[in-house]
mmCIF file of C-alpha atoms in Angstrom:
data_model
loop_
_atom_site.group_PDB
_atom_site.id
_atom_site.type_symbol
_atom_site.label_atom_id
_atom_site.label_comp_id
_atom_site.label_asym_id
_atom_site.label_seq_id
_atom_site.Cartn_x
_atom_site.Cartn_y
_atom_site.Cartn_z
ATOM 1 C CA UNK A 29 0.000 0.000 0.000
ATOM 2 C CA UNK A 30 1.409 3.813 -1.044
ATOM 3 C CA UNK A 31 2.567 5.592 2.143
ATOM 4 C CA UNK A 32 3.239 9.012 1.587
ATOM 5 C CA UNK A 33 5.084 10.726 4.338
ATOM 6 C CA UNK A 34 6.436 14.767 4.051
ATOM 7 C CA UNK A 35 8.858 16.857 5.569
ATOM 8 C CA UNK A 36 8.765 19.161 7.608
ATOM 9 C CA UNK A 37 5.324 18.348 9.400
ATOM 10 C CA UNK A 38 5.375 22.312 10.283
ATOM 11 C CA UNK A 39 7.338 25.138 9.020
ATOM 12 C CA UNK A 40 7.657 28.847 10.064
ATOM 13 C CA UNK A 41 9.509 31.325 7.848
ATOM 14 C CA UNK A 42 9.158 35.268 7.752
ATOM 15 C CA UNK A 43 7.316 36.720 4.751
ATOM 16 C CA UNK A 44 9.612 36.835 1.537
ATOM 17 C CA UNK A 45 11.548 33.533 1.859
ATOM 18 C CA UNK A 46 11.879 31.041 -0.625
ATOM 19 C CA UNK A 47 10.912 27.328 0.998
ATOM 20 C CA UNK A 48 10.590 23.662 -0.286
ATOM 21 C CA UNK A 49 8.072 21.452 0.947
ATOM 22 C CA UNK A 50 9.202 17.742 0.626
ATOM 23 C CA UNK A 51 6.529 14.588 -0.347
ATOM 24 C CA UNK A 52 8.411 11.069 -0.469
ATOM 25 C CA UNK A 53 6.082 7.961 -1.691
ATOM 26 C CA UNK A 54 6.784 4.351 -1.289
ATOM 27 C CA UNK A 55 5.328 3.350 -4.852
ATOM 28 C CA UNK A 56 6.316 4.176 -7.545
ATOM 29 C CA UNK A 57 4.077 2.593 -9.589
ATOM 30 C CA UNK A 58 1.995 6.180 -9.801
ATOM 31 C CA UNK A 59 0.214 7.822 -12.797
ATOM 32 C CA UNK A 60 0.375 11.068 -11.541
ATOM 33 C CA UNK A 61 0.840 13.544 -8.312
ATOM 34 C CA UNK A 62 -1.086 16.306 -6.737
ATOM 35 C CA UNK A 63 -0.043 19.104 -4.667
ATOM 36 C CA UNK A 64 -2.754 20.935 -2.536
ATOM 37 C CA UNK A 65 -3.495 23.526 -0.062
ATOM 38 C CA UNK A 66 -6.044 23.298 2.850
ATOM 39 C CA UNK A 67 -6.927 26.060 4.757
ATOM 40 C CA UNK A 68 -8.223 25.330 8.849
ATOM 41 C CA UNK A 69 -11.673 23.997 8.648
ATOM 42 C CA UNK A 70 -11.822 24.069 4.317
ATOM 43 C CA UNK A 71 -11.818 21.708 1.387
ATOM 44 C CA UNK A 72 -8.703 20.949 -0.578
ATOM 45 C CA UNK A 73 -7.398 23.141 -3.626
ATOM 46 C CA UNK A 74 -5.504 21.992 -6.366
ATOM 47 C CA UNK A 75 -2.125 23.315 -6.747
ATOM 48 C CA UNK A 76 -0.425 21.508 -9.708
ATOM 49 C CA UNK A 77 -0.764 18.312 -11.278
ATOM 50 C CA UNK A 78 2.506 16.596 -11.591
ATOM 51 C CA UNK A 79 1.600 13.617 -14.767
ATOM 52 C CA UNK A 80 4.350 10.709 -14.331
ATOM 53 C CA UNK A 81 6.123 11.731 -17.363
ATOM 54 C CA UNK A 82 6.950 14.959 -16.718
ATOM 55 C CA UNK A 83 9.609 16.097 -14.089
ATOM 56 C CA UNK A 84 7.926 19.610 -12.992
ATOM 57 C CA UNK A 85 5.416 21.659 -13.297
ATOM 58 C CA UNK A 86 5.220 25.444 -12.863
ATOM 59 C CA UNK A 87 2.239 27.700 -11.691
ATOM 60 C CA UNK A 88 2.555 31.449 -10.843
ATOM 61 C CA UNK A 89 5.435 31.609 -7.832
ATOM 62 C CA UNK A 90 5.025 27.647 -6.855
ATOM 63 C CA UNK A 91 7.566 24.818 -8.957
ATOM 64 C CA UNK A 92 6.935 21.608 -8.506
ATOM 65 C CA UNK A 93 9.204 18.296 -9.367
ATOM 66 C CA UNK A 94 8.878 14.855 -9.519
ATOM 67 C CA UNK A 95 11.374 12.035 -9.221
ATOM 68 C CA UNK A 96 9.031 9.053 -9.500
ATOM 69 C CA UNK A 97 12.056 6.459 -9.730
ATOM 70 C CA UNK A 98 12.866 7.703 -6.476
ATOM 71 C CA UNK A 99 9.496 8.248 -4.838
ATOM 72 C CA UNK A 100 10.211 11.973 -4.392
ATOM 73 C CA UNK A 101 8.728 15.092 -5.233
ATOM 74 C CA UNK A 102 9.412 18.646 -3.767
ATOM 75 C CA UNK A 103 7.166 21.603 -3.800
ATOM 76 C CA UNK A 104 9.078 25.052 -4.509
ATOM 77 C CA UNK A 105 7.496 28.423 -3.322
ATOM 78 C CA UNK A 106 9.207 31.623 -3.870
ATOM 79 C CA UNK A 107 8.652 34.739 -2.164
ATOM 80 C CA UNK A 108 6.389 33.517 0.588
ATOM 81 C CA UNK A 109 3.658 35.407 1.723
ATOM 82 C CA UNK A 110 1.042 35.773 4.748
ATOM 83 C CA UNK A 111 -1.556 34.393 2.330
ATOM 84 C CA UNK A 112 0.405 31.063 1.675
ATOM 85 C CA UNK A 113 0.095 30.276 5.143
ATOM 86 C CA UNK A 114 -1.930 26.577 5.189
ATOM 87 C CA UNK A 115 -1.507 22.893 5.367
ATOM 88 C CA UNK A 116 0.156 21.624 1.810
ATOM 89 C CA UNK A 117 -0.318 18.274 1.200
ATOM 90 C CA UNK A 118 1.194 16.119 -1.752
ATOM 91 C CA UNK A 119 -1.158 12.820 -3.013
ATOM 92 C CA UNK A 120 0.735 10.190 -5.621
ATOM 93 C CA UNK A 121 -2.376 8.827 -7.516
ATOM 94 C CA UNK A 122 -2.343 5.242 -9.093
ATOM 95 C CA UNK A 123 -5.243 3.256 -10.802
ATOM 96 C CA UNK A 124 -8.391 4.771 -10.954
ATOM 97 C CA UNK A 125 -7.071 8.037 -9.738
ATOM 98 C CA UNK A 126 -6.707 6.919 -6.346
ATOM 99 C CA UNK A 127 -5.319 9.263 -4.640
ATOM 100 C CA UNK A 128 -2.751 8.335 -1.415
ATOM 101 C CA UNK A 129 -2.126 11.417 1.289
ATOM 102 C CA UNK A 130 -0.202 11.920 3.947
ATOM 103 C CA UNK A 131 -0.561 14.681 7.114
ATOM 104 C CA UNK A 132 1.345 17.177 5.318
ATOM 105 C CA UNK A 133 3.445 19.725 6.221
ATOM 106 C CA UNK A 134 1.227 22.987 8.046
ATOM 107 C CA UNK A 135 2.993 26.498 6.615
ATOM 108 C CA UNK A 136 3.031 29.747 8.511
ATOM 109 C CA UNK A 137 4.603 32.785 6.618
ATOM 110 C CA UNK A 138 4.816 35.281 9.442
ATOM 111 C CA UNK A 139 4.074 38.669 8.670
ATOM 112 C CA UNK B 15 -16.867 25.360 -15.470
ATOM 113 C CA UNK B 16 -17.038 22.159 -12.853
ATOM 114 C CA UNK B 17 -18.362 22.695 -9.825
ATOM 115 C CA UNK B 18 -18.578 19.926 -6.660
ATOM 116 C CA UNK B 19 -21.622 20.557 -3.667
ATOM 117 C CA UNK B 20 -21.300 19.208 -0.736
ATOM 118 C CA UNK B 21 -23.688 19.264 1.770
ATOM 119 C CA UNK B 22 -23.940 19.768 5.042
ATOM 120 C CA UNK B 23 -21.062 21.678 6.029
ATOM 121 C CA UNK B 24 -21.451 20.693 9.674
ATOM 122 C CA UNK B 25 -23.466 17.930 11.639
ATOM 123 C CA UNK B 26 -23.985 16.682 14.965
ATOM 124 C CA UNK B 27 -25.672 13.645 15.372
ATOM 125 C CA UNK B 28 -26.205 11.066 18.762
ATOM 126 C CA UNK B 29 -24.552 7.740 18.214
ATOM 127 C CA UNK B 30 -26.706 4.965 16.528
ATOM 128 C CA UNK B 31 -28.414 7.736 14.451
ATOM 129 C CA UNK B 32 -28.783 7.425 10.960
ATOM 130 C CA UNK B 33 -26.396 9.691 8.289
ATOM 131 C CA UNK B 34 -26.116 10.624 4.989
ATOM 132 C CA UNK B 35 -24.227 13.143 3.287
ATOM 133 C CA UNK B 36 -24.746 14.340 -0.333
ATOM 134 C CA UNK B 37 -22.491 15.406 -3.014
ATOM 135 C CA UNK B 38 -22.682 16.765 -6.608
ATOM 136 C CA UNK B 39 -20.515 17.571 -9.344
ATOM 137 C CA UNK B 40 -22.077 20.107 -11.897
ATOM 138 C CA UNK B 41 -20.699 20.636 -15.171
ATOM 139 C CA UNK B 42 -19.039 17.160 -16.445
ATOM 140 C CA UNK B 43 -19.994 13.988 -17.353
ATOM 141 C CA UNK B 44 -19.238 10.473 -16.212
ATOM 142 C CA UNK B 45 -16.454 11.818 -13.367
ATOM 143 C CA UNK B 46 -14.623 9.385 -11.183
ATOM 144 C CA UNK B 47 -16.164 10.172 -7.333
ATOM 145 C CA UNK B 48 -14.343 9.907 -3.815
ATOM 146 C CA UNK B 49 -15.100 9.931 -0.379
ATOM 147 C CA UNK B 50 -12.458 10.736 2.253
ATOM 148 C CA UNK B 51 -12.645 11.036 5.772
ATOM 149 C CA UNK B 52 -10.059 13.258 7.662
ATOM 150 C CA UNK B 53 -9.328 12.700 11.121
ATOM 151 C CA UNK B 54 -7.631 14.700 13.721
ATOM 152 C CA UNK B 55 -3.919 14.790 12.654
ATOM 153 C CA UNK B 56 -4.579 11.987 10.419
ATOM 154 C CA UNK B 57 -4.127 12.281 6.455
ATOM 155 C CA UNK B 58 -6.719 12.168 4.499
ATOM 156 C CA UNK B 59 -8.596 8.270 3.912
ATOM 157 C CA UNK B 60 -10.002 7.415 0.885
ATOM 158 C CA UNK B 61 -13.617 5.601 1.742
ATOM 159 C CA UNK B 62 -15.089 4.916 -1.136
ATOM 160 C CA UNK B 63 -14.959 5.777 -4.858
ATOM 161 C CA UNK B 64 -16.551 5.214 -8.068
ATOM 162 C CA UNK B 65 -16.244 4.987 -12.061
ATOM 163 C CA UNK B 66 -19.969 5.414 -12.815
ATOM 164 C CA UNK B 67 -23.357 4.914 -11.867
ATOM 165 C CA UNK B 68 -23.751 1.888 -9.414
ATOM 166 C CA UNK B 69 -20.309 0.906 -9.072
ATOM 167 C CA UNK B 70 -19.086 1.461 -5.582
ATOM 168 C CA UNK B 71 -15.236 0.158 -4.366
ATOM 169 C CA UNK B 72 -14.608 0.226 -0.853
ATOM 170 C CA UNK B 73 -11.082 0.511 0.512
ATOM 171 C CA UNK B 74 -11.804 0.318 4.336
ATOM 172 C CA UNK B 75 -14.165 -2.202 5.877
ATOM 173 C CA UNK B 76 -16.185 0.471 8.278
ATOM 174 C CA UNK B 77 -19.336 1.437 9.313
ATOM 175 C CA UNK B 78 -20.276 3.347 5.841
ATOM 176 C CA UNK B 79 -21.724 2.737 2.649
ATOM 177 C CA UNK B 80 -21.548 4.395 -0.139
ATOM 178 C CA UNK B 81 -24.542 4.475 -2.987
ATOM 179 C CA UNK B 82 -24.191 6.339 -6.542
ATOM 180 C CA UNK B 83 -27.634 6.686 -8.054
ATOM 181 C CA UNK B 84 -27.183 9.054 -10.718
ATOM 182 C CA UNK B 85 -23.826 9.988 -12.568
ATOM 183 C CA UNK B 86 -23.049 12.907 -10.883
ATOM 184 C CA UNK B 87 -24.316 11.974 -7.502
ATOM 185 C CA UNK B 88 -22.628 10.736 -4.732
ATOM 186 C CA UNK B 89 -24.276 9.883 -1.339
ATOM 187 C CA UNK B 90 -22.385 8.540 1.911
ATOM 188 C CA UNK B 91 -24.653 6.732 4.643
ATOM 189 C CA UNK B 92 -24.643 4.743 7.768
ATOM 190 C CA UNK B 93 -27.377 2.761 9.251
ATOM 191 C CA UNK B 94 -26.074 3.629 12.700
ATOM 192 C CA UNK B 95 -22.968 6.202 13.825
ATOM 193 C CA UNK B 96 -20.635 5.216 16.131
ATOM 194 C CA UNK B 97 -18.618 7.616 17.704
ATOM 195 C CA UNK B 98 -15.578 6.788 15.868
ATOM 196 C CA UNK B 99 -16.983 7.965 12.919
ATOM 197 C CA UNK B 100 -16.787 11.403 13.865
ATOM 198 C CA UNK B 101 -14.002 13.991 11.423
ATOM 199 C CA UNK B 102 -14.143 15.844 8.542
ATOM 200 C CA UNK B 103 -15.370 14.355 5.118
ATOM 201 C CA UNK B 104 -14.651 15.033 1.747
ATOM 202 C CA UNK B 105 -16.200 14.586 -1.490
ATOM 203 C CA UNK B 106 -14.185 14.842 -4.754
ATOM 204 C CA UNK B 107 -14.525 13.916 -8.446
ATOM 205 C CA UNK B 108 -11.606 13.432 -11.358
ATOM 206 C CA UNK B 109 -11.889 13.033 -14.656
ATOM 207 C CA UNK B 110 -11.161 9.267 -16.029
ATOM 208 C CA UNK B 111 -8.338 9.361 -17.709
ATOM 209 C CA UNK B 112 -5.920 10.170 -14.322
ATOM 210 C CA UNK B 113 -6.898 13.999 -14.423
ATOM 211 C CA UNK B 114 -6.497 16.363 -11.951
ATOM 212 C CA UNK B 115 -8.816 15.761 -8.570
ATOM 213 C CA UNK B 116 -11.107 18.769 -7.213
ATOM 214 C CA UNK B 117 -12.968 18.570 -3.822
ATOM 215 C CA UNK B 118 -15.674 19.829 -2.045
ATOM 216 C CA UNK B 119 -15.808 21.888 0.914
ATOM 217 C CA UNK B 120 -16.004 19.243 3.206
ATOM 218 C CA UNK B 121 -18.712 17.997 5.914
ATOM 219 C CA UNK B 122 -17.533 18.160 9.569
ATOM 220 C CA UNK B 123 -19.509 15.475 11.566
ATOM 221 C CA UNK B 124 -19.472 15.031 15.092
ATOM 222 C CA UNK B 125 -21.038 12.282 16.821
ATOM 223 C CA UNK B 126 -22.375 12.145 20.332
#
């Protein structure tokens, strides 16, 4: 069974910084992976959608990569700010767009 | 565009009560649909899910059921809560062809 486990669990940084998130998977059998953002008490939004061919993916000031052989992917955001304070969380899918999460890592960009 | 409704957005019900929850997925056809329960510093749990209209896979032997009576309709039940089922659940559809995933708001139930 896909165990997905990332790194930090929390992370504090003052507004401005550039920070990776890290998402390691123990299959690598995947077809794809997700990065999204909960806010306390909210739904999940969609970040970027890694496919398993492709090695990143690119939206606005967040990168992310992919190193499927490896079970790895990292989530890049530059020039944090207050608003990007939330719980990311990274989910490798496999058949029938399963989708496997872990507890994430919860982000506070401090003012 | 695609939109997913998910309702209620909180619940509090005694144990050995009856539950549903209800979700919909405007604007798409034929979507893949997911339940997932969050717990309290848990990750998230995939339920159920479902390829189409009466087809319901289970990944954790629980207290739920799931039932999909029309293609973009998803309902989650129990017969009777117990209070372990209590956390925060989450509908979500993809397309079928390993597409991008979009939830719902989410349902926060609390049993008592």
């Amino acid at each position: 069974k896909q165990e997905v486990t990332q790194i930090p669990a929390a992370l504090s940084v003052p507004e401005g910084e550039n920070l990776v998130l890290n998402c390691s998977f123990t299959d690598s059998a995947i077809y794809n992976l997700q990065w999204f953002r909960q806010d306390p008490g909210k739904g999940l939004t969609s970040l970027l959608l890694i496919q398993s061919s492709q090695r990143e993916q690119t939206s606005g000031r967040l990168n992310a990569s992919l190193d499927k052989s490896s079970g790895r992917s990292t989530l890049y955001i530059a020039a944090s700010q207050p608003g990007d304070s939330a719980t990311y969380l990274c989910a490798p899918g496999t058949g029938a767009n399963n989708l496997f999460f872990g507890t994430g890592t919860r982000l506070t960009v401090i003012p | 565009s695609q939109t997913i409704h998910q309702w209620p957005a909180t619940l509090v019900q005694p144990v050995g009560s009856p539950l549903s929850l209800e979700c919909t997925v405007e604007g798409t056809s034929n979507p893949n649909l997911y339940w997932y329960r969050q717990a309290a510093g848990r990750g998230l749990q995939l339920l159920f899910y479902s390829v189409g209209i009466g087809q319901i896979s289970s990944e954790v032997p629980q207290n739920l059921s799931a039932s999909r009576p029309q293609d973009r309709q998803f309902i989650l039940s129990s017969k009777k809560l117990l209070l372990s089922d209590s956390g925060f659940y989450l509908c979500a559809w993809a397309g079928q062809l390993n597409t991008e995933a979009f939830f719902g708001q989410g349902t926060r139930l609390t049993v008592v």
